[in-house]
Tab-separated table of C-alpha atoms in Angstrom:
chain	number	residue	atom	x	y	z
A	1	UNK	CA	-11.819	-27.348	-19.363
A	2	UNK	CA	-10.512	-30.292	-17.514
A	3	UNK	CA	-9.239	-30.230	-14.030
A	4	UNK	CA	-5.527	-31.417	-15.527
A	5	UNK	CA	-5.506	-28.447	-17.728
A	6	UNK	CA	-6.054	-25.736	-15.202
A	7	UNK	CA	-3.392	-23.284	-14.206
A	8	UNK	CA	-2.305	-24.186	-10.612
A	9	UNK	CA	-3.565	-22.113	-8.110
A	10	UNK	CA	-0.450	-21.439	-5.708
A	11	UNK	CA	2.107	-18.970	-6.606
A	12	UNK	CA	5.465	-19.721	-6.762
A	13	UNK	CA	7.274	-17.307	-4.600
A	14	UNK	CA	10.563	-17.982	-6.543
A	15	UNK	CA	10.424	-18.394	-10.076
A	16	UNK	CA	12.141	-21.510	-11.447
A	17	UNK	CA	14.391	-19.941	-14.175
A	18	UNK	CA	15.136	-16.798	-11.377
A	19	UNK	CA	18.729	-16.789	-10.372
A	20	UNK	CA	19.554	-16.348	-6.666
A	21	UNK	CA	21.262	-13.045	-7.246
A	22	UNK	CA	17.960	-11.871	-9.460
A	23	UNK	CA	15.798	-12.980	-6.669
A	24	UNK	CA	17.754	-11.141	-3.876
A	25	UNK	CA	17.528	-7.864	-6.070
A	26	UNK	CA	13.944	-8.370	-6.572
A	27	UNK	CA	13.359	-9.170	-2.833
A	28	UNK	CA	15.500	-5.848	-2.172
A	29	UNK	CA	13.293	-3.373	-4.702
A	30	UNK	CA	10.245	-4.967	-2.907
A	31	UNK	CA	11.486	-4.109	0.267
A	32	UNK	CA	12.235	-0.498	-0.787
A	33	UNK	CA	8.890	-0.422	-2.288
A	34	UNK	CA	7.073	-1.427	1.111
A	35	UNK	CA	9.143	1.558	2.829
A	36	UNK	CA	8.301	4.169	0.525
A	37	UNK	CA	4.601	2.929	1.067
A	38	UNK	CA	5.144	3.524	4.701
A	39	UNK	CA	6.567	6.683	4.311
A	40	UNK	CA	3.587	7.856	2.249
A	41	UNK	CA	1.243	6.495	5.131
A	42	UNK	CA	2.911	8.576	7.608
A	43	UNK	CA	2.959	11.697	5.367
A	44	UNK	CA	-1.039	10.953	4.939
A	45	UNK	CA	-1.263	10.596	8.648
A	46	UNK	CA	0.749	13.819	9.400
A	47	UNK	CA	-1.461	15.731	6.729
A	48	UNK	CA	-4.714	14.641	8.323
A	49	UNK	CA	-3.873	15.243	11.813
A	50	UNK	CA	-6.171	17.855	13.407
A	51	UNK	CA	-8.028	18.561	10.552
A	52	UNK	CA	-11.687	18.921	11.166
A	53	UNK	CA	-13.931	16.061	9.948
A	54	UNK	CA	-11.229	13.364	10.251
A	55	UNK	CA	-12.465	10.359	11.668
A	56	UNK	CA	-10.803	9.752	15.128
A	57	UNK	CA	-9.737	6.307	14.204
A	58	UNK	CA	-8.114	7.699	10.833
A	59	UNK	CA	-4.517	8.779	11.621
A	60	UNK	CA	-4.007	5.834	14.352
A	61	UNK	CA	-4.874	3.305	11.327
A	62	UNK	CA	-2.480	4.873	9.141
A	63	UNK	CA	0.255	4.738	11.880
A	64	UNK	CA	-0.813	0.925	12.117
A	65	UNK	CA	-0.391	0.382	8.687
A	66	UNK	CA	2.815	2.319	8.237
A	67	UNK	CA	4.407	0.363	10.783
A	68	UNK	CA	3.189	-2.810	8.846
A	69	UNK	CA	4.785	-1.892	5.934
A	70	UNK	CA	8.144	-1.264	7.801
A	71	UNK	CA	7.847	-4.608	9.428
A	72	UNK	CA	7.319	-6.318	6.126
A	73	UNK	CA	10.265	-4.096	4.298
A	74	UNK	CA	12.553	-5.009	6.995
A	75	UNK	CA	11.563	-8.896	6.681
A	76	UNK	CA	12.116	-8.721	2.944
A	77	UNK	CA	15.184	-7.035	3.577
A	78	UNK	CA	16.624	-9.746	5.814
A	79	UNK	CA	15.131	-12.546	3.418
A	80	UNK	CA	16.991	-10.644	0.611
A	81	UNK	CA	20.293	-11.288	2.690
A	82	UNK	CA	19.639	-14.650	3.657
A	83	UNK	CA	19.299	-15.434	-0.159
A	84	UNK	CA	22.600	-13.671	-1.037
A	85	UNK	CA	24.223	-15.302	1.734
A	86	UNK	CA	22.830	-18.891	0.560
A	87	UNK	CA	23.683	-17.979	-3.171
A	88	UNK	CA	27.431	-17.204	-1.928
A	89	UNK	CA	27.986	-20.491	-0.234
A	90	UNK	CA	26.441	-22.771	-3.317
A	91	UNK	CA	28.616	-20.724	-5.314
A	92	UNK	CA	31.765	-21.718	-3.395
A	93	UNK	CA	30.645	-24.973	-2.985
A	94	UNK	CA	30.274	-25.718	-6.518
A	95	UNK	CA	33.845	-24.033	-7.052
A	96	UNK	CA	35.429	-26.171	-4.380
A	97	UNK	CA	36.498	-23.270	-2.546
A	98	UNK	CA	35.145	-20.947	0.347
A	99	UNK	CA	32.264	-17.969	-0.161
A	100	UNK	CA	33.093	-16.361	-3.661
A	101	UNK	CA	33.141	-12.660	-3.391
A	102	UNK	CA	30.212	-11.086	-6.030
A	103	UNK	CA	28.818	-7.686	-6.456
A	104	UNK	CA	26.051	-7.557	-4.148
A	105	UNK	CA	22.777	-5.693	-5.547
A	106	UNK	CA	21.850	-2.390	-3.893
């Protein structure tokens, strides 16, 4: 395979064919998944806390990982809100009016 025929290595965060509303919904869904993962990590930490044979680093590590998931979920939710506001402004500019009201994905 020649160098030109290879697939690009970089991953596009926004697919070119994806509308802003769909991208916003995808970001919100990813935020929910990360929040759920963080909650599961906290459940695991609670289940392991105080049990014999559990390494002393295990529970604090699960807590740190859960905090990272929560932070990433918050960041994705904030990004989704920004995409939504941007889409509203763009739609309003195209229509020649102020921001357009639209149904926001939840």
